[in-house]
mmCIF file of N, CA and C in Angstrom:
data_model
loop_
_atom_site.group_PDB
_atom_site.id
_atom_site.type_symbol
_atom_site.label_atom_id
_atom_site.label_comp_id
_atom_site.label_asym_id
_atom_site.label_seq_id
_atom_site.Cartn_x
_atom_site.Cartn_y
_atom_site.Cartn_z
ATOM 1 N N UNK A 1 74.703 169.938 -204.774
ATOM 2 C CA UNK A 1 76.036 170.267 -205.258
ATOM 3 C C UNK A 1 77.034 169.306 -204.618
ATOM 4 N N UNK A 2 77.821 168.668 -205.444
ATOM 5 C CA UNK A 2 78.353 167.733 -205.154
ATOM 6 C C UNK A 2 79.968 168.459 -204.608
ATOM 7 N N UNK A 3 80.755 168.113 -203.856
ATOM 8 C CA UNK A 3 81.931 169.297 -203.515
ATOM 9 C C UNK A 3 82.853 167.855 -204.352
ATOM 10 N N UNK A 4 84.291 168.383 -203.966
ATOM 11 C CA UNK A 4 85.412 167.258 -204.500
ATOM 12 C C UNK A 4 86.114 166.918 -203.572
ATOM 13 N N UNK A 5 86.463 166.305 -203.538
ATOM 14 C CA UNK A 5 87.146 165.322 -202.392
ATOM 15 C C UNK A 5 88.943 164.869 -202.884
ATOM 16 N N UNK A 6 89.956 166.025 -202.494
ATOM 17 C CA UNK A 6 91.020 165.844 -202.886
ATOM 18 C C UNK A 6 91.703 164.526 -202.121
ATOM 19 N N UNK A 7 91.676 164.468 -201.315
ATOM 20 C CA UNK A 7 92.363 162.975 -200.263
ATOM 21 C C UNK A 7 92.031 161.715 -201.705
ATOM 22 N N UNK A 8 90.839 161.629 -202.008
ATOM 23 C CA UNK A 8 90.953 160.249 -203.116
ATOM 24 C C UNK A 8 91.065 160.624 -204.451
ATOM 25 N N UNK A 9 91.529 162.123 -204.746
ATOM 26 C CA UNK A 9 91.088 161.655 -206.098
ATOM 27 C C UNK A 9 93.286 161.210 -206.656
ATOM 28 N N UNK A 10 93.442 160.579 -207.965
ATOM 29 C CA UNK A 10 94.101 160.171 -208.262
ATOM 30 C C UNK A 10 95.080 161.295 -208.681
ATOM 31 N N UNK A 11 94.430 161.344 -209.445
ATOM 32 C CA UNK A 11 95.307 163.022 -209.951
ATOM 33 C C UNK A 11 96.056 164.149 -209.055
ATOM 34 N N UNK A 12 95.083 164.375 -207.910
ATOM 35 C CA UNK A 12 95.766 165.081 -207.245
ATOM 36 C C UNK A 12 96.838 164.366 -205.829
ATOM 37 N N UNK A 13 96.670 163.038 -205.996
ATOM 38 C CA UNK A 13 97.753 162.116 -205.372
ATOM 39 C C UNK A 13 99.230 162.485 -206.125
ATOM 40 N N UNK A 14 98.874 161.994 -207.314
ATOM 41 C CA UNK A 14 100.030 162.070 -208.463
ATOM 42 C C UNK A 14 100.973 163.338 -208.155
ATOM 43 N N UNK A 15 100.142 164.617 -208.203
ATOM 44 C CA UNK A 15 100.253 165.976 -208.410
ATOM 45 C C UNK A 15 100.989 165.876 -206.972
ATOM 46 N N UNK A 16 101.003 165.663 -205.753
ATOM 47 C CA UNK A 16 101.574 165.691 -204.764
ATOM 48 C C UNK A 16 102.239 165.382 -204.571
ATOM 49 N N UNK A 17 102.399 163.875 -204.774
ATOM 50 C CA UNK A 17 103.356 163.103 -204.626
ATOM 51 C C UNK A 17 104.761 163.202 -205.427
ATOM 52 N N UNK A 18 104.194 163.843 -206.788
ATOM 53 C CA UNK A 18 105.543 163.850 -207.939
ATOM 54 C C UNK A 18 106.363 165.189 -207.218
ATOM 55 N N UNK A 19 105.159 166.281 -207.093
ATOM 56 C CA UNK A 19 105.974 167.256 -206.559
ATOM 57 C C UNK A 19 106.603 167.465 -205.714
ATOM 58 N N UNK A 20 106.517 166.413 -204.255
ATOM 59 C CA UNK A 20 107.371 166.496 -202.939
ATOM 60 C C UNK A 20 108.490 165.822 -203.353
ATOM 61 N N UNK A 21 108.386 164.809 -204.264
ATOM 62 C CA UNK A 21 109.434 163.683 -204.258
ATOM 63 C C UNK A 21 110.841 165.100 -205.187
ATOM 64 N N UNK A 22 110.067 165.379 -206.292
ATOM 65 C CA UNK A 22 111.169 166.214 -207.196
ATOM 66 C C UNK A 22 111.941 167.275 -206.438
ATOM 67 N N UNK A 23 111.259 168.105 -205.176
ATOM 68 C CA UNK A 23 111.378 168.930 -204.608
ATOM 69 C C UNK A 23 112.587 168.610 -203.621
ATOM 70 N N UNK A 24 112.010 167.485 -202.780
ATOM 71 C CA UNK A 24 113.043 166.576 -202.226
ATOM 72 C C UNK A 24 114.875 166.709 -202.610
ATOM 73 N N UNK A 25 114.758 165.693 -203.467
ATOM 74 C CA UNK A 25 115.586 165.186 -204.388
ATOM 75 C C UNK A 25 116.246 166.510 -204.959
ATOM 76 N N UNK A 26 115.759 167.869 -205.459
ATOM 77 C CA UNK A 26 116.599 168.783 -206.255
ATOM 78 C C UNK A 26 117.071 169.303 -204.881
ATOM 79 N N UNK A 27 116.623 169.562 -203.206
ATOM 80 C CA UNK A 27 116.608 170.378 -202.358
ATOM 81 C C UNK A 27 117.829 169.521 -201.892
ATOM 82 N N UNK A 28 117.973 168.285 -201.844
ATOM 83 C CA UNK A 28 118.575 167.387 -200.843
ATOM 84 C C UNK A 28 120.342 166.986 -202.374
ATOM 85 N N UNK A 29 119.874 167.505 -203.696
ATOM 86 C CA UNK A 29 121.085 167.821 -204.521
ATOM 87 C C UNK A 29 121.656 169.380 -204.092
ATOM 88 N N UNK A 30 121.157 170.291 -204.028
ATOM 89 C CA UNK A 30 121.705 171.545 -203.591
ATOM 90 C C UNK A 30 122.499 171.707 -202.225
ATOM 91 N N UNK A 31 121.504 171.341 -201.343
ATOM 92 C CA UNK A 31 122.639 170.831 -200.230
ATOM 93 C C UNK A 31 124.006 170.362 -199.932
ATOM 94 N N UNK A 32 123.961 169.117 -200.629
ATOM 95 C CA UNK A 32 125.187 168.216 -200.620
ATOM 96 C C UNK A 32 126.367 168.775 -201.215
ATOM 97 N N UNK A 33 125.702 169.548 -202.750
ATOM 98 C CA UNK A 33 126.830 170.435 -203.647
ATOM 99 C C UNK A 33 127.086 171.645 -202.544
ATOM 100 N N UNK A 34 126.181 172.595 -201.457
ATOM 101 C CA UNK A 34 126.715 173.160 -201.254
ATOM 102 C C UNK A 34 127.154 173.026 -199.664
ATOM 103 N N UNK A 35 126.995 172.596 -198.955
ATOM 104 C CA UNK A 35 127.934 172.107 -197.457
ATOM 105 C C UNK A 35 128.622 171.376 -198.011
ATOM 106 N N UNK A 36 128.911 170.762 -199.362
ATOM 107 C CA UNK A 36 130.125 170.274 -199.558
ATOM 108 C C UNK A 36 131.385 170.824 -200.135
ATOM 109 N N UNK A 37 131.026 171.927 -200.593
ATOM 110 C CA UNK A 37 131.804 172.965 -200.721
ATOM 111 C C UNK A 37 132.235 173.828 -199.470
ATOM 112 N N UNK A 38 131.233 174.031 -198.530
ATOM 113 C CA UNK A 38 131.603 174.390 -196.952
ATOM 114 C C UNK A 38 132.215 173.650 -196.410
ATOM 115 N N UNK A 39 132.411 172.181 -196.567
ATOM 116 C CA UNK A 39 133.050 170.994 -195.637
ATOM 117 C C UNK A 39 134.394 171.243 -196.255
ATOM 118 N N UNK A 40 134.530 171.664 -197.743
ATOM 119 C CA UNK A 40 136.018 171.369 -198.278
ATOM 120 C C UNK A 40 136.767 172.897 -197.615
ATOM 121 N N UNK A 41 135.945 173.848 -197.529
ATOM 122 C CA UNK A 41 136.556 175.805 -196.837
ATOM 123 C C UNK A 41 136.993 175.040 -195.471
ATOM 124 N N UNK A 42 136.052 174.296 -194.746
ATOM 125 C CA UNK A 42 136.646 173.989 -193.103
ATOM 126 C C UNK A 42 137.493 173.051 -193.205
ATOM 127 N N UNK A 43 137.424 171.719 -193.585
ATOM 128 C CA UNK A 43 138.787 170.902 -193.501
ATOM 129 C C UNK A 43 139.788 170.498 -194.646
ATOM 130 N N UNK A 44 139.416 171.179 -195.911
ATOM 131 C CA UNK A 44 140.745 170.897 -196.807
ATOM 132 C C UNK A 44 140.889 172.331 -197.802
ATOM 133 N N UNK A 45 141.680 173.251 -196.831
ATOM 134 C CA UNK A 45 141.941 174.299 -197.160
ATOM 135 C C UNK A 45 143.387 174.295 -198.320
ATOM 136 N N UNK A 46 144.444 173.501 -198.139
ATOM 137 C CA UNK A 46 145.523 173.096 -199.227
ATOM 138 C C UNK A 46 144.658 172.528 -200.694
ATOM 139 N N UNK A 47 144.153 171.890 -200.486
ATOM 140 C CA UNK A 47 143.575 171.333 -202.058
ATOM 141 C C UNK A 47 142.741 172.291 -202.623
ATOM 142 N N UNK A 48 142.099 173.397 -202.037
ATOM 143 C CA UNK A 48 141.334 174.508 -202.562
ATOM 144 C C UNK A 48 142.160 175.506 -202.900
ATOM 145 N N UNK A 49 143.052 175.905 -202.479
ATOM 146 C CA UNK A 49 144.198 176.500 -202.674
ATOM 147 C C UNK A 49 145.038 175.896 -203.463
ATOM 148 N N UNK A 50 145.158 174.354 -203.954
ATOM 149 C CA UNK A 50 146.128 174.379 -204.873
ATOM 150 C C UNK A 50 146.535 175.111 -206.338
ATOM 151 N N UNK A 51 147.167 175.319 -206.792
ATOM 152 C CA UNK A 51 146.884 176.883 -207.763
ATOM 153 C C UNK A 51 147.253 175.169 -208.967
ATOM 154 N N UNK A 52 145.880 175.724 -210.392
ATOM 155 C CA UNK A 52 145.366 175.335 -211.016
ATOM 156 C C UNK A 52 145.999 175.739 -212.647
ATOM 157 N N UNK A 53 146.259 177.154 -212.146
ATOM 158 C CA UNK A 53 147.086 177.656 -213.435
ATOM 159 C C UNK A 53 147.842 178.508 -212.383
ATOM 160 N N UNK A 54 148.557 179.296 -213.368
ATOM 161 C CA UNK A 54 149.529 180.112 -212.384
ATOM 162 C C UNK A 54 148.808 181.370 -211.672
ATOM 163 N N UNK A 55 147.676 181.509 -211.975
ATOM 164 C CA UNK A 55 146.630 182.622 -211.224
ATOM 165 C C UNK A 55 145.029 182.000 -210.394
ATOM 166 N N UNK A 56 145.045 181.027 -210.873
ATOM 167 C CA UNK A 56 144.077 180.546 -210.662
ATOM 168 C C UNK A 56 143.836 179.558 -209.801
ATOM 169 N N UNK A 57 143.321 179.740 -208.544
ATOM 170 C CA UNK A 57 143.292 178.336 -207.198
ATOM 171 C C UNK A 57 142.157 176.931 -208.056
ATOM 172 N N UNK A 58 142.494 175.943 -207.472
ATOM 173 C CA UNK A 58 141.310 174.838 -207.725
ATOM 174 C C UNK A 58 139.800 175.111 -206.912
ATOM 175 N N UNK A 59 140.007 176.074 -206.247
ATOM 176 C CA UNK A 59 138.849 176.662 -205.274
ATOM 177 C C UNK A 59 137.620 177.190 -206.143
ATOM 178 N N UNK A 60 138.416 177.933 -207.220
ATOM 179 C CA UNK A 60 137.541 178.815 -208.035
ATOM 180 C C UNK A 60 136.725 178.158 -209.030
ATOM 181 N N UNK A 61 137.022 177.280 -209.759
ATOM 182 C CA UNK A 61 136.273 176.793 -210.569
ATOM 183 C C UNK A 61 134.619 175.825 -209.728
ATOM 184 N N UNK A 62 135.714 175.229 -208.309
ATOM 185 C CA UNK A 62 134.639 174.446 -207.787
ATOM 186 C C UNK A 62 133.282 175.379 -207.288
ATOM 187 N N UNK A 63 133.495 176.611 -206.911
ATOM 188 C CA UNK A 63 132.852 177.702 -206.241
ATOM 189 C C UNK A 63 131.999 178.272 -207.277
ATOM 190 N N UNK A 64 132.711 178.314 -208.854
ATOM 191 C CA UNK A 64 131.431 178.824 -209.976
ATOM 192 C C UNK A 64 131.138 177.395 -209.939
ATOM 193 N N UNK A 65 131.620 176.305 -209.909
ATOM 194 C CA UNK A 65 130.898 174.938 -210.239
ATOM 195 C C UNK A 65 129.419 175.055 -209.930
ATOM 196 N N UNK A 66 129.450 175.174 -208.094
ATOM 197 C CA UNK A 66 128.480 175.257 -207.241
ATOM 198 C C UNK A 66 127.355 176.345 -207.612
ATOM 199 N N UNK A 67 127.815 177.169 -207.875
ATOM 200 C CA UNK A 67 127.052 178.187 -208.682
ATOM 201 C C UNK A 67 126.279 177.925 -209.691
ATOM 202 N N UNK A 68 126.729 177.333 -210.885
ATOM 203 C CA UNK A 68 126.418 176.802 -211.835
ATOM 204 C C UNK A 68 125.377 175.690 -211.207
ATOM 205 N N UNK A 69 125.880 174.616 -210.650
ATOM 206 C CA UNK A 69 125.024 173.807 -210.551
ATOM 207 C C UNK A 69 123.441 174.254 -209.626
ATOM 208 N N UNK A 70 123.725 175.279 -209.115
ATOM 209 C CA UNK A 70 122.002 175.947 -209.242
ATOM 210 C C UNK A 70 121.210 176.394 -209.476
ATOM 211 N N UNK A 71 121.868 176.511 -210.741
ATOM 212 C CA UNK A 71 121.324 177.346 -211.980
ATOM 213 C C UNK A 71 120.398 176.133 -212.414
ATOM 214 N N UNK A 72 120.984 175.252 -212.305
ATOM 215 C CA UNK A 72 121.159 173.480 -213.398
ATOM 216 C C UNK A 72 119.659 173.332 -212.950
ATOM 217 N N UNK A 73 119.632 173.035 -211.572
ATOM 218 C CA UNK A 73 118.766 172.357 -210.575
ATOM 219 C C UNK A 73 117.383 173.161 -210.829
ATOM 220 N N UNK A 74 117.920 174.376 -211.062
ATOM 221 C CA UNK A 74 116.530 175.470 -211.018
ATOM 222 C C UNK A 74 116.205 175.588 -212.259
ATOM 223 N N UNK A 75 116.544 175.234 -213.438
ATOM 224 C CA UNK A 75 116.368 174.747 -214.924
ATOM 225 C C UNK A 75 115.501 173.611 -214.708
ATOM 226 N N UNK A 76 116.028 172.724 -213.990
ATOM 227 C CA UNK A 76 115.359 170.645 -214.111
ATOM 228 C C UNK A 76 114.007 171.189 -213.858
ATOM 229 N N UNK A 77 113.970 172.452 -212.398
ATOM 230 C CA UNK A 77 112.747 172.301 -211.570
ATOM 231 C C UNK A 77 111.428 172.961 -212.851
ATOM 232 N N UNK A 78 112.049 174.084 -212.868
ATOM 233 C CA UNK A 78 111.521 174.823 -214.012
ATOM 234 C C UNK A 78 111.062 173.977 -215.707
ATOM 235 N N UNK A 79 111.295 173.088 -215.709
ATOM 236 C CA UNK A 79 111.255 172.456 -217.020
ATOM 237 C C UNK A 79 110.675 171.343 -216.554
ATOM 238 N N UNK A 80 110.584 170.676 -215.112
ATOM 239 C CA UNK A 80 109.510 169.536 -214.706
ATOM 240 C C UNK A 80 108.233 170.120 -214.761
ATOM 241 N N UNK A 81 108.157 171.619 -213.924
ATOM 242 C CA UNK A 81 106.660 172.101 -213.482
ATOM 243 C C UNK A 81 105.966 172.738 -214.724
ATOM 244 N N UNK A 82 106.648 173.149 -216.016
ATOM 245 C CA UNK A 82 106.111 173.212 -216.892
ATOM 246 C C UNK A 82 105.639 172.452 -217.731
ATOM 247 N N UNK A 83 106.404 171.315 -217.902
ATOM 248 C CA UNK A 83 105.998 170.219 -218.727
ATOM 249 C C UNK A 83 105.068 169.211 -217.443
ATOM 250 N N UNK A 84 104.778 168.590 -216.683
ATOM 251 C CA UNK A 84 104.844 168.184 -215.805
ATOM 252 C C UNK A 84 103.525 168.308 -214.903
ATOM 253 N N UNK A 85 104.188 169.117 -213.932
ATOM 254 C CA UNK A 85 103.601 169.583 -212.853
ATOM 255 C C UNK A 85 101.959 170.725 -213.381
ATOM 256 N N UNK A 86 102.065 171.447 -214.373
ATOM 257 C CA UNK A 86 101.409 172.295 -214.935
ATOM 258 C C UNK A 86 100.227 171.584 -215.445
ATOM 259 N N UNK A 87 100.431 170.659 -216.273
ATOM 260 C CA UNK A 87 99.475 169.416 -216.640
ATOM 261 C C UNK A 87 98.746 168.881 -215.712
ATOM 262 N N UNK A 88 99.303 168.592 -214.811
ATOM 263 C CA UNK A 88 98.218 167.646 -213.710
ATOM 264 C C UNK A 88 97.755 168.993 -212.385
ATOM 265 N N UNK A 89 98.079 170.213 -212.700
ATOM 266 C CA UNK A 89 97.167 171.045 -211.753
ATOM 267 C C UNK A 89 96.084 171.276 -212.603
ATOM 268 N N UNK A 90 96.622 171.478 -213.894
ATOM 269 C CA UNK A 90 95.151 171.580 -214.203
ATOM 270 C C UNK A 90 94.096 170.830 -214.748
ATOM 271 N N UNK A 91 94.655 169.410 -214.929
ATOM 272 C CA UNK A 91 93.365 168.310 -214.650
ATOM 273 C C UNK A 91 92.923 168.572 -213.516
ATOM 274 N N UNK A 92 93.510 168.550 -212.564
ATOM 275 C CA UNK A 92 92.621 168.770 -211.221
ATOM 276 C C UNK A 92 91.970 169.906 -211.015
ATOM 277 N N UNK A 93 92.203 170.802 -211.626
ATOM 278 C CA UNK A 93 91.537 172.072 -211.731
ATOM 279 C C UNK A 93 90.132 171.934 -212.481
ATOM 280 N N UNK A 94 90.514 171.464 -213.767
ATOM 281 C CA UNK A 94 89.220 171.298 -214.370
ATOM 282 C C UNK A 94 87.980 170.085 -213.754
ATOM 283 N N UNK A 95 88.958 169.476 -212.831
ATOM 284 C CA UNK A 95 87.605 168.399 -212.034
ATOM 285 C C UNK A 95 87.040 168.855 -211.072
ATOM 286 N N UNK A 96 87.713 170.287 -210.162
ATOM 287 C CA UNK A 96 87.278 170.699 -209.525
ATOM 288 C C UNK A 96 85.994 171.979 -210.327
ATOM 289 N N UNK A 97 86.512 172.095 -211.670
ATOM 290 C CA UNK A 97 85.767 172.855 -211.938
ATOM 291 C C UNK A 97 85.975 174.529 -211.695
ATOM 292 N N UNK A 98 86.735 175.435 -212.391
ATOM 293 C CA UNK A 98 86.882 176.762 -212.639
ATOM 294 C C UNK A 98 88.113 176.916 -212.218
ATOM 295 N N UNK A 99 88.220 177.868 -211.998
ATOM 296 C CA UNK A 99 89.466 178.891 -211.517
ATOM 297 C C UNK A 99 89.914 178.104 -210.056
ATOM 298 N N UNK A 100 90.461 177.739 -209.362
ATOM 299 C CA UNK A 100 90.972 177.622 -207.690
ATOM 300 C C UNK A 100 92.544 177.983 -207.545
#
């Protein structure tokens, strides 16, 4: 019985590699959108407060912005690993042979 040997095979390089890099990259976009929204609460409290309409601060829209945009991120992720990521587990699945 021959076993499989994940370290060389190609596929499951791919499968690793695509997935740390995407993971990365959406983890290291969420961040930035959101300590950058924390950086603007600690040092530019007037421009978040500037009122936008007569009820409405410029704070608020940026705050559902941030919101929104992790919705976005968790859509990209969700729509890579299905199209994507889903495909190449299970080539490697089927080289390993059954269920794992």
């Amino acid at each position: 019985m021959s076993t499989f040997n994940f370290k060389d095979d190609k596929d499951f390089k791919k499968l690793y590699g695509q997935k740390q890099t995407v993971s990365l990259v959406l983890t290291i976009l969420e961040l930035v959108f959101y300590f950058g929204f924390i950086g603007l609460i600690a040092f530019n409290k007037p421009f978040l407060s500037s009122m936008l309409t007569e009820r409405i601060t410029i704070g608020i829209p940026i705050a559902v912005g941030v919101i929104l945009m992790s919705w976005v991120l968790t859509g990209i992720y969700v729509r890579w690993a299905n199209n994507t990521y889903d495909v190449l587990v299970k080539k490697v699945k089927d080289k390993v042979g059954g269920d794992v």
